[in-house]
CSV table of C-alpha atoms in Angstrom, one decimal:
chain,number,residue,atom,x,y,z
A,1,MET,CA,115.6,126.7,94.9
A,2,HIS,CA,114.7,126.9,98.5
A,3,ILE,CA,114.3,123.1,100.0
A,4,ILE,CA,113.5,122.3,103.2
A,5,VAL,CA,114.9,119.2,104.8
A,6,VAL,CA,113.0,117.7,107.7
A,7,GLY,CA,115.2,116.0,110.2
A,8,ALA,CA,118.7,116.5,111.2
A,9,GLY,CA,120.0,112.8,111.7
A,10,VAL,CA,122.8,111.8,109.7
A,11,VAL,CA,120.7,111.2,106.5
A,12,GLY,CA,119.0,114.8,106.8
A,13,VAL,CA,122.2,116.5,107.5
A,14,THR,CA,124.2,114.8,104.6
A,15,THR,CA,121.1,115.5,102.4
A,16,ALA,CA,121.3,119.2,103.6
A,17,TYR,CA,125.2,119.3,102.6
A,18,GLU,CA,124.5,117.9,99.1
A,19,LEU,CA,122.0,120.1,98.2
A,20,GLN,CA,123.7,123.3,99.5
A,21,SER,CA,126.8,122.0,97.4
A,22,ARG,CA,124.4,122.1,94.3
A,23,GLY,CA,123.6,125.7,94.8
A,24,HIS,CA,120.3,125.6,96.7
A,25,GLN,CA,119.2,127.5,99.7
A,26,VAL,CA,118.4,125.0,102.4
A,27,THR,CA,116.5,125.2,105.9
A,28,VAL,CA,116.5,122.0,108.1
A,29,LEU,CA,113.9,121.6,110.6
A,30,GLU,CA,114.9,119.4,113.6
A,31,ARG,CA,112.6,118.6,116.8
A,32,HIS,CA,115.6,118.1,119.0
A,33,SER,CA,118.2,120.7,120.5
A,34,ALA,CA,120.9,119.6,118.0
A,35,ALA,CA,121.8,117.4,115.1
A,36,GLY,CA,122.2,113.5,115.3
A,37,ASN,CA,120.2,113.3,118.6
A,38,GLU,CA,118.1,110.6,117.7
A,39,THR,CA,118.9,107.3,115.8
A,40,SER,CA,122.3,108.9,115.1
A,41,LYS,CA,123.7,109.3,118.6
A,42,GLY,CA,124.4,106.0,119.7
A,43,ASN,CA,124.4,103.6,116.7
A,44,ALA,CA,127.1,100.7,116.2
A,45,ALA,CA,129.4,103.3,114.7
A,46,GLN,CA,130.1,100.9,111.5
A,47,ARG,CA,129.9,102.4,108.0
A,48,SER,CA,129.2,98.6,106.8
A,49,TYR,CA,129.2,99.2,103.1
A,50,GLY,CA,129.5,95.6,102.2
A,51,VAL,CA,127.4,94.1,104.7
A,52,VAL,CA,124.1,96.0,104.0
A,53,TYR,CA,121.3,93.5,103.4
A,54,PRO,CA,117.3,93.5,103.6
A,55,TRP,CA,115.5,93.0,107.0
A,56,ALA,CA,113.1,90.6,105.2
A,57,ASP,CA,115.7,87.6,104.7
A,58,PRO,CA,114.2,84.2,104.4
A,59,SER,CA,117.0,82.5,105.8
A,60,MET,CA,116.4,84.2,109.3
A,61,VAL,CA,112.9,83.4,109.3
A,62,LEU,CA,113.2,80.1,110.9
A,63,LYS,CA,116.0,81.3,113.1
A,64,ALA,CA,113.7,84.2,114.4
A,65,ILE,CA,111.4,82.2,116.7
A,66,PRO,CA,114.4,80.5,118.6
A,67,TRP,CA,116.1,83.7,119.2
A,68,LEU,CA,113.1,85.1,120.7
A,69,PHE,CA,113.1,82.5,123.5
A,70,LYS,CA,117.0,82.4,124.1
A,71,LYS,CA,118.0,84.5,127.0
A,72,ASP,CA,121.0,86.2,124.9
A,73,GLY,CA,119.0,85.7,121.6
A,74,PRO,CA,119.4,88.9,119.5
A,75,LEU,CA,115.9,89.2,118.7
A,76,LYS,CA,113.5,90.1,121.4
A,77,MET,CA,109.7,91.6,121.2
A,78,SER,CA,107.2,92.8,123.8
A,79,VAL,CA,104.5,90.4,125.0
A,80,PRO,CA,101.8,90.7,124.1
A,81,PRO,CA,102.8,92.5,121.0
A,82,SER,CA,101.0,95.7,119.7
A,83,MET,CA,99.1,95.8,116.5
A,84,GLU,CA,101.8,97.8,114.8
A,85,THR,CA,104.4,95.2,115.8
A,86,LEU,CA,102.1,92.1,114.0
A,87,ARG,CA,101.4,94.4,111.0
A,88,PHE,CA,105.1,94.8,110.5
A,89,MET,CA,105.9,91.4,111.3
A,90,PHE,CA,103.5,89.6,108.9
A,91,ALA,CA,104.7,92.3,106.5
A,92,THR,CA,107.8,91.6,106.8
A,93,LEU,CA,107.1,87.7,106.5
A,94,ARG,CA,105.3,88.4,103.2
A,95,TYR,CA,108.3,90.0,101.5
A,96,ALA,CA,110.6,87.6,102.8
A,97,TRP,CA,108.4,84.7,101.0
A,98,SER,CA,108.3,86.8,97.8
A,99,PRO,CA,110.5,84.6,95.3
A,100,GLY,CA,113.8,86.4,94.2
A,101,LEU,CA,113.0,89.6,96.1
A,102,PHE,CA,115.5,89.1,98.9
A,103,GLY,CA,118.3,88.8,96.1
A,104,LEU,CA,117.2,91.8,94.2
A,105,ASN,CA,117.1,94.0,97.1
A,106,LYS,CA,120.4,93.0,98.5
A,107,ARG,CA,122.2,93.9,95.1
A,108,ALA,CA,120.7,97.0,95.0
A,109,MET,CA,121.5,98.0,98.7
A,110,MET,CA,125.0,97.1,98.2
A,111,ARG,CA,125.3,99.3,95.1
A,112,LEU,CA,124.2,101.9,97.2
A,113,GLY,CA,126.6,101.1,99.7
A,114,ILE,CA,129.6,101.0,97.2
A,115,HIS,CA,128.2,104.7,96.0
A,116,SER,CA,127.8,105.8,99.7
A,117,ARG,CA,131.5,104.8,100.3
A,118,GLU,CA,132.8,106.8,97.4
A,119,ARG,CA,130.9,109.7,98.5
A,120,PHE,CA,131.9,109.6,102.1
A,121,LEU,CA,135.6,109.3,100.8
A,122,ALA,CA,135.0,112.5,98.6
A,123,LEU,CA,133.1,114.2,101.6
A,124,GLU,CA,136.2,113.5,104.0
A,125,LYS,CA,138.6,114.9,101.6
A,126,GLU,CA,136.4,118.0,101.0
A,127,LEU,CA,135.9,118.5,104.9
A,128,ASP,CA,138.4,117.9,107.8
A,129,LEU,CA,135.8,116.5,110.3
A,130,PRO,CA,136.6,115.5,113.8
A,131,PHE,CA,134.6,112.3,114.3
A,132,ASP,CA,136.8,109.3,115.1
A,133,GLY,CA,136.5,108.0,111.7
A,134,GLY,CA,138.5,105.5,109.5
A,135,HIS,CA,138.3,102.7,106.9
A,136,GLN,CA,140.5,100.0,108.4
A,137,GLY,CA,137.7,97.4,107.5
A,138,LEU,CA,135.3,95.0,109.5
A,139,LEU,CA,135.5,91.6,110.7
A,140,HIS,CA,132.6,89.2,110.7
A,141,LEU,CA,133.7,86.4,113.3
A,142,ALA,CA,132.7,82.8,112.6
A,143,SER,CA,132.0,81.0,115.9
A,144,THR,CA,131.0,77.8,114.1
A,145,PRO,CA,132.4,76.1,111.1
A,146,GLU,CA,128.9,76.2,109.4
A,147,THR,CA,129.1,80.2,109.7
A,148,LEU,CA,132.6,80.0,108.2
A,149,GLU,CA,131.1,78.1,105.3
A,150,ASN,CA,128.3,80.6,105.0
A,151,TYR,CA,130.7,83.3,104.6
A,152,ARG,CA,132.1,81.6,101.4
A,153,GLU,CA,128.9,82.4,99.8
A,154,THR,CA,128.7,85.7,101.0
A,155,GLN,CA,132.3,86.1,99.5
A,156,ARG,CA,131.1,85.1,96.1
A,157,LEU,CA,128.5,88.1,96.1
A,158,LEU,CA,131.2,90.4,97.5
A,159,ASP,CA,133.6,89.6,94.4
A,160,GLU,CA,130.7,89.9,91.8
A,161,LEU,CA,129.9,93.4,93.0
A,162,GLY,CA,133.7,94.2,93.2
A,163,ILE,CA,133.8,94.8,97.2
A,164,PRO,CA,137.2,93.6,98.6
A,165,SER,CA,137.1,90.9,101.3
A,166,ARG,CA,139.1,87.8,102.5
A,167,LEU,CA,138.4,84.7,104.6
A,168,LEU,CA,140.8,84.6,107.4
A,169,THR,CA,142.1,81.9,109.5
A,170,PRO,CA,141.8,82.1,113.4
A,171,GLU,CA,145.6,83.0,113.5
A,172,LYS,CA,145.1,85.9,110.8
A,173,VAL,CA,142.1,87.3,112.9
A,174,ARG,CA,144.4,87.7,116.0
A,175,GLU,CA,147.1,88.9,114.0
A,176,ALA,CA,144.6,91.7,112.6
A,177,GLU,CA,143.1,92.1,116.1
A,178,PRO,CA,145.6,91.6,118.5
A,179,GLY,CA,143.5,92.5,121.7
A,180,MET,CA,141.2,89.8,120.8
A,181,ILE,CA,142.6,87.4,123.4
A,182,GLY,CA,139.1,86.3,124.8
A,183,ASP,CA,138.0,82.8,125.0
A,184,GLY,CA,134.9,83.2,122.8
A,185,PRO,CA,134.5,80.5,120.0
A,186,LEU,CA,136.7,81.4,116.7
A,187,TYR,CA,136.8,79.4,113.5
A,188,GLY,CA,137.9,82.4,111.3
A,189,ALA,CA,136.2,85.5,109.8
A,190,LEU,CA,135.0,87.3,106.9
A,191,SER,CA,136.9,90.6,106.5
A,192,TYR,CA,135.4,93.4,104.8
A,193,ASP,CA,138.5,95.4,103.9
A,194,THR,CA,137.3,98.6,103.0
A,195,ASP,CA,134.5,99.0,105.5
A,196,GLY,CA,134.8,102.0,107.8
A,197,THR,CA,134.0,103.2,111.4
A,198,GLY,CA,133.1,106.6,113.1
A,199,ASP,CA,131.0,108.3,115.7
A,200,CYS,CA,127.7,109.2,113.7
A,201,HIS,CA,126.7,111.6,116.4
A,202,LEU,CA,129.7,113.7,116.4
A,203,PHE,CA,129.8,113.3,112.5
A,204,SER,CA,126.3,114.8,112.2
A,205,ARG,CA,126.9,117.7,114.4
A,206,GLU,CA,130.3,118.6,112.9
A,207,LEU,CA,128.6,118.3,109.3
A,208,ALA,CA,125.8,120.7,110.6
A,209,LYS,CA,128.3,123.2,111.6
A,210,ALA,CA,129.8,123.2,108.1
A,211,CYS,CA,126.7,123.3,106.6
A,212,GLU,CA,126.1,126.4,108.7
A,213,THR,CA,129.0,128.1,107.6
A,214,LYS,CA,128.0,127.4,104.1
A,215,GLY,CA,124.8,129.2,104.4
A,216,VAL,CA,122.4,126.3,105.6
A,217,GLN,CA,119.8,127.5,108.1
A,218,PHE,CA,119.0,124.9,110.9
A,219,ARG,CA,116.2,125.3,113.2
A,220,TYR,CA,116.5,123.2,116.1
A,221,ASN,CA,113.8,122.8,118.9
A,222,THR,CA,111.1,122.8,115.9
A,223,GLU,CA,108.4,120.3,115.4
A,224,THR,CA,107.3,119.8,111.8
A,225,GLU,CA,103.3,119.7,112.2
A,226,HIS,CA,102.3,119.0,108.7
A,227,LEU,CA,102.9,119.6,104.9
A,228,VAL,CA,100.8,122.4,103.3
A,229,ALA,CA,100.0,120.9,99.7
A,230,ASP,CA,97.5,121.0,97.0
A,231,ASP,CA,96.9,118.5,94.5
A,232,ARG,CA,99.9,119.0,92.8
A,233,ARG,CA,102.6,120.6,94.7
A,234,VAL,CA,103.9,121.1,98.5
A,235,THR,CA,103.7,124.7,99.0
A,236,GLY,CA,105.1,125.0,102.6
A,237,VAL,CA,105.7,123.2,105.9
A,238,THR,CA,104.0,124.2,109.0
A,239,ILE,CA,106.0,124.2,112.3
A,240,ARG,CA,105.3,124.5,115.9
A,241,LYS,CA,108.4,126.4,117.6
A,242,ASP,CA,109.6,125.9,121.2
A,243,ASP,CA,107.4,128.7,122.4
A,244,GLY,CA,104.4,127.0,121.4
A,245,THR,CA,103.5,129.2,118.5
A,246,SER,CA,103.0,127.9,114.9
A,247,GLU,CA,104.5,129.1,111.7
A,248,THR,CA,104.2,128.1,108.1
A,249,LEU,CA,107.5,128.3,106.0
A,250,GLU,CA,107.4,128.4,102.1
A,251,ALA,CA,109.5,126.0,100.2
A,252,ASP,CA,110.0,125.2,96.5
A,253,ALA,CA,110.7,121.5,97.3
A,254,VAL,CA,110.7,119.3,100.7
A,255,VAL,CA,112.9,116.3,101.6
A,256,VAL,CA,111.3,114.1,104.5
A,257,SER,CA,114.2,112.5,106.5
A,258,ALA,CA,112.5,112.2,109.8
A,259,GLY,CA,113.0,108.6,110.4
A,260,CYS,CA,110.3,106.6,112.3
A,261,TRP,CA,108.3,110.0,112.1
A,262,SER,CA,108.1,110.3,108.7
A,263,GLY,CA,104.7,108.6,107.9
A,264,HIS,CA,102.6,111.2,109.6
A,265,LEU,CA,103.8,114.0,107.3
A,266,THR,CA,103.0,111.9,104.1
A,267,ARG,CA,100.0,110.0,105.2
A,268,PRO,CA,97.7,113.0,104.9
A,269,LEU,CA,98.9,113.2,101.2
A,270,GLY,CA,98.0,109.6,100.4
A,271,LEU,CA,101.4,107.9,101.0
A,272,GLU,CA,101.8,105.4,103.8
A,273,LEU,CA,105.1,104.6,104.9
A,274,PRO,CA,105.2,101.3,107.0
A,275,ILE,CA,108.5,102.1,109.1
A,276,TYR,CA,108.7,100.6,112.4
A,277,PRO,CA,110.8,101.6,115.4
A,278,VAL,CA,113.3,98.7,115.5
A,279,LYS,CA,115.0,99.1,119.2
A,280,GLY,CA,118.5,98.8,119.6
A,281,TYR,CA,121.0,99.0,122.5
A,282,SER,CA,124.6,100.4,123.0
A,283,PHE,CA,127.0,101.8,125.3
A,284,THR,CA,130.3,103.8,124.8
A,285,VAL,CA,133.0,103.9,127.5
A,286,PRO,CA,136.5,105.3,127.7
A,287,LEU,CA,139.2,102.6,127.1
A,288,LYS,CA,141.2,101.4,129.9
A,289,ASP,CA,143.8,99.3,128.0
A,290,PRO,CA,144.0,100.5,124.2
A,291,GLY,CA,146.0,97.6,123.3
A,292,ARG,CA,143.4,95.2,124.6
A,293,ALA,CA,140.7,96.8,122.3
A,294,PRO,CA,139.6,96.2,118.8
A,295,VAL,CA,141.3,98.2,115.9
A,296,SER,CA,138.4,98.8,114.1
A,297,THR,CA,135.0,96.9,114.1
A,298,ILE,CA,134.1,93.4,115.1
A,299,HIS,CA,130.7,91.7,114.5
A,300,ASP,CA,130.8,88.7,117.1
A,301,ASP,CA,128.0,86.4,115.6
A,302,ASN,CA,128.3,84.3,118.8
A,303,TYR,CA,126.0,87.2,120.4
A,304,LYS,CA,125.3,89.2,117.3
A,305,VAL,CA,126.8,92.2,119.0
A,306,VAL,CA,129.1,94.8,117.3
A,307,SER,CA,132.2,96.3,119.0
A,308,THR,CA,133.9,99.4,117.4
A,309,ARG,CA,136.9,101.4,118.2
A,310,LEU,CA,136.3,105.2,118.2
A,311,GLY,CA,139.5,106.6,119.0
A,312,GLU,CA,140.0,106.1,122.7
A,313,ARG,CA,136.4,104.8,123.3
A,314,LEU,CA,134.7,101.8,122.6
A,315,ARG,CA,131.4,101.5,121.3
A,316,ALA,CA,129.4,98.0,121.6
A,317,SER,CA,125.7,97.8,120.2
A,318,GLY,CA,123.3,95.1,119.9
A,319,PHE,CA,119.8,93.4,119.7
A,320,VAL,CA,116.7,94.0,117.4
A,321,GLU,CA,113.8,94.4,119.6
A,322,LEU,CA,110.3,94.8,118.3
A,323,ASP,CA,108.9,97.1,121.3
A,324,ASP,CA,107.4,100.3,119.7
A,325,PHE,CA,108.7,103.5,121.1
A,326,ASN,CA,109.7,102.1,124.6
A,327,ARG,CA,112.8,103.7,125.7
A,328,ASP,CA,113.4,101.5,128.8
A,329,ILE,CA,116.7,99.9,129.0
A,330,PRO,CA,116.5,96.8,130.7
A,331,GLU,CA,119.8,95.5,132.4
A,332,ALA,CA,119.6,92.2,130.6
A,333,ARG,CA,120.3,93.8,127.3
A,334,LEU,CA,123.6,95.4,128.6
A,335,ALA,CA,124.7,92.1,130.4
A,336,THR,CA,124.6,90.4,127.2
A,337,ILE,CA,126.6,93.4,125.2
A,338,ARG,CA,129.1,93.2,128.0
A,339,LYS,CA,129.3,89.5,127.8
A,340,SER,CA,130.2,89.7,124.0
A,341,VAL,CA,132.8,92.2,124.3
A,342,GLU,CA,134.5,90.4,127.5
A,343,SER,CA,134.4,87.3,125.6
A,344,ARG,CA,136.7,88.8,122.8
A,345,PHE,CA,138.5,91.9,124.4
A,346,PRO,CA,138.8,90.9,128.1
A,347,GLY,CA,140.1,94.0,130.3
A,348,CYS,CA,139.8,96.6,127.3
A,349,ALA,CA,137.7,99.1,129.4
A,350,ASP,CA,135.6,99.3,132.7
A,351,LEU,CA,132.2,98.0,130.9
A,352,GLU,CA,130.1,98.8,134.2
A,353,ALA,CA,131.3,102.7,134.0
A,354,ALA,CA,129.6,102.8,130.2
A,355,GLU,CA,127.4,105.4,129.1
A,356,THR,CA,124.2,103.6,127.8
A,357,TRP,CA,122.0,104.3,125.0
A,358,THR,CA,118.8,103.0,123.5
A,359,GLY,CA,117.1,104.0,120.1
A,360,PHE,CA,115.0,103.2,117.1
A,361,ARG,CA,116.1,102.5,113.5
A,362,PRO,CA,113.3,103.2,111.3
A,363,MET,CA,112.9,99.8,109.4
A,364,THR,CA,110.9,99.3,106.6
A,365,PRO,CA,109.2,95.7,106.3
A,366,ASP,CA,111.2,94.6,103.2
A,367,GLY,CA,114.3,96.2,103.9
A,368,PRO,CA,115.5,99.0,101.3
A,369,ALA,CA,115.3,102.5,102.3
A,370,ILE,CA,112.7,105.0,100.9
A,371,ILE,CA,114.5,107.1,98.5
A,372,GLY,CA,112.7,109.0,95.6
A,373,ARG,CA,110.0,111.5,94.8
A,374,GLY,CA,106.8,111.4,96.7
A,375,PRO,CA,102.9,111.9,96.0
A,376,ARG,CA,103.6,115.4,95.0
A,377,GLU,CA,106.0,116.9,92.1
A,378,ASN,CA,108.1,118.7,94.7
A,379,LEU,CA,108.1,116.3,97.4
A,380,PHE,CA,111.0,113.8,98.2
A,381,LEU,CA,111.6,111.1,100.6
A,382,ASN,CA,114.8,110.1,102.1
A,383,THR,CA,114.2,107.8,105.0
A,384,GLY,CA,113.8,104.4,106.5
A,385,HIS,CA,117.3,103.4,106.5
A,386,GLY,CA,116.8,100.8,109.3
A,387,THR,CA,120.1,99.7,110.8
A,388,PHE,CA,122.1,101.1,107.8
A,389,GLY,CA,121.5,105.0,108.2
A,390,TRP,CA,125.0,105.9,109.0
A,391,THR,CA,126.4,103.6,106.2
A,392,LEU,CA,124.1,104.4,103.5
A,393,SER,CA,123.8,108.5,104.3
A,394,ALA,CA,126.1,109.9,102.1
A,395,GLY,CA,125.1,107.5,99.2
A,396,SER,CA,121.5,108.4,99.6
A,397,ALA,CA,122.0,112.1,100.0
A,398,SER,CA,123.8,112.0,96.7
A,399,VAL,CA,121.0,110.2,94.7
A,400,ILE,CA,118.0,112.0,96.1
A,401,SER,CA,120.0,115.3,95.2
A,402,GLN,CA,120.5,113.9,91.7
A,403,VAL,CA,116.7,113.3,91.6
A,404,ILE,CA,115.6,116.5,93.0
A,405,ASP,CA,117.9,118.3,90.2
A,406,GLY,CA,116.4,116.1,87.3
A,407,GLU,CA,119.4,114.1,86.8
A,408,ALA,CA,119.8,110.2,86.6
A,409,PRO,CA,120.8,108.8,90.0
A,410,SER,CA,124.1,107.3,90.2
A,411,VAL,CA,122.2,104.1,91.5
A,412,CYS,CA,119.1,102.5,90.1
A,413,LEU,CA,116.2,103.2,92.8
A,414,ASP,CA,113.4,100.6,91.8
A,415,ALA,CA,114.2,99.0,95.1
A,416,PHE,CA,114.0,102.1,97.0
A,417,ARG,CA,110.7,103.8,95.4
A,418,PRO,CA,108.3,105.4,97.8
A,419,GLY,CA,105.3,104.0,96.5
A,420,ARG,CA,106.3,100.3,96.4
A,421,PHE,CA,104.3,99.5,99.5
A,422,SER,CA,100.9,100.1,98.2
A,423,GLU,CA,101.6,98.4,94.5
């Protein structure tokens, strides 16, 4: 089959790779000039297979309001909020208060995370891609005794699902991360021993190159205008090229992996996708003293900031901001991220000289991504991964390819079904 994939972020590129490996002819459409140039470009760089969880977390609801008013709080919102923001917030509350839903969705996402790790390991064995990747684990620090106690409950679920983890004392944390000599509060940590790291932007671009050598066609600087469809099937995709002219491409099947921009393609076909652009910030900086830097990934619960080692660079990321598509980068956000790094890894880099970034995570109000068949028999969705696109990309690419080929997916997709928001 000739399959068009809309979107060349990490989810779209891994989907293209899976499909071509199954013998399909694949064309990828991307509005940017290269792969991985939107949400994939400056994310937290963690492949946190054991950490995935739904956005609609009932335990977070009561914490959210104080966070909004805390100077360094991890949650921010524009004032006054837009109607889109309010709709998203109220939908999130509804899902958070649905009895039992959080637990079901969390297990579903973690099972997809386990599968994604397996697929990443297989892919890295197949291809030698330079993207500063590794699987040296992730540490969730505990800045209070209460946080450490909560990690014990988390570990029970990890044990249930067979995900290796350990509770570490402060001494063991510093053995694992000798560069952590800062004065930030530390009562221990939960170690996710098999989680990974990697530069998602580099991975996306290198995997796109590998796809091209195998015959996948990438059409960059190409805006997907709409899907051409009848009541039963999608017959093509109308695009606008960088010279302003339009063209319609024929396809046997279409996969929408356009992140926050996916909904405008499916809405005319009767499928609303309530994907909201949750804003985040990061900076990337060369290391000045590698011995003072993280070994792998550190989640600082004190500031809710993630610091990740990428070869000879440091990536630090934080914040959940509800501000629609505003691309401004307030200095206050960067200052908070710098505080976190300095409180844990002082002197590791010249943080004032960092390259800054902001981007939009395509978040669904309940949390799970949107994976499965759409409102036409040959239309498929693989989008809406929120903060876990890098983590879940390999697994979701695998299962959507299985669905397209009429196979039973390796992971149950009930929690990810595209039509759930109108049920």
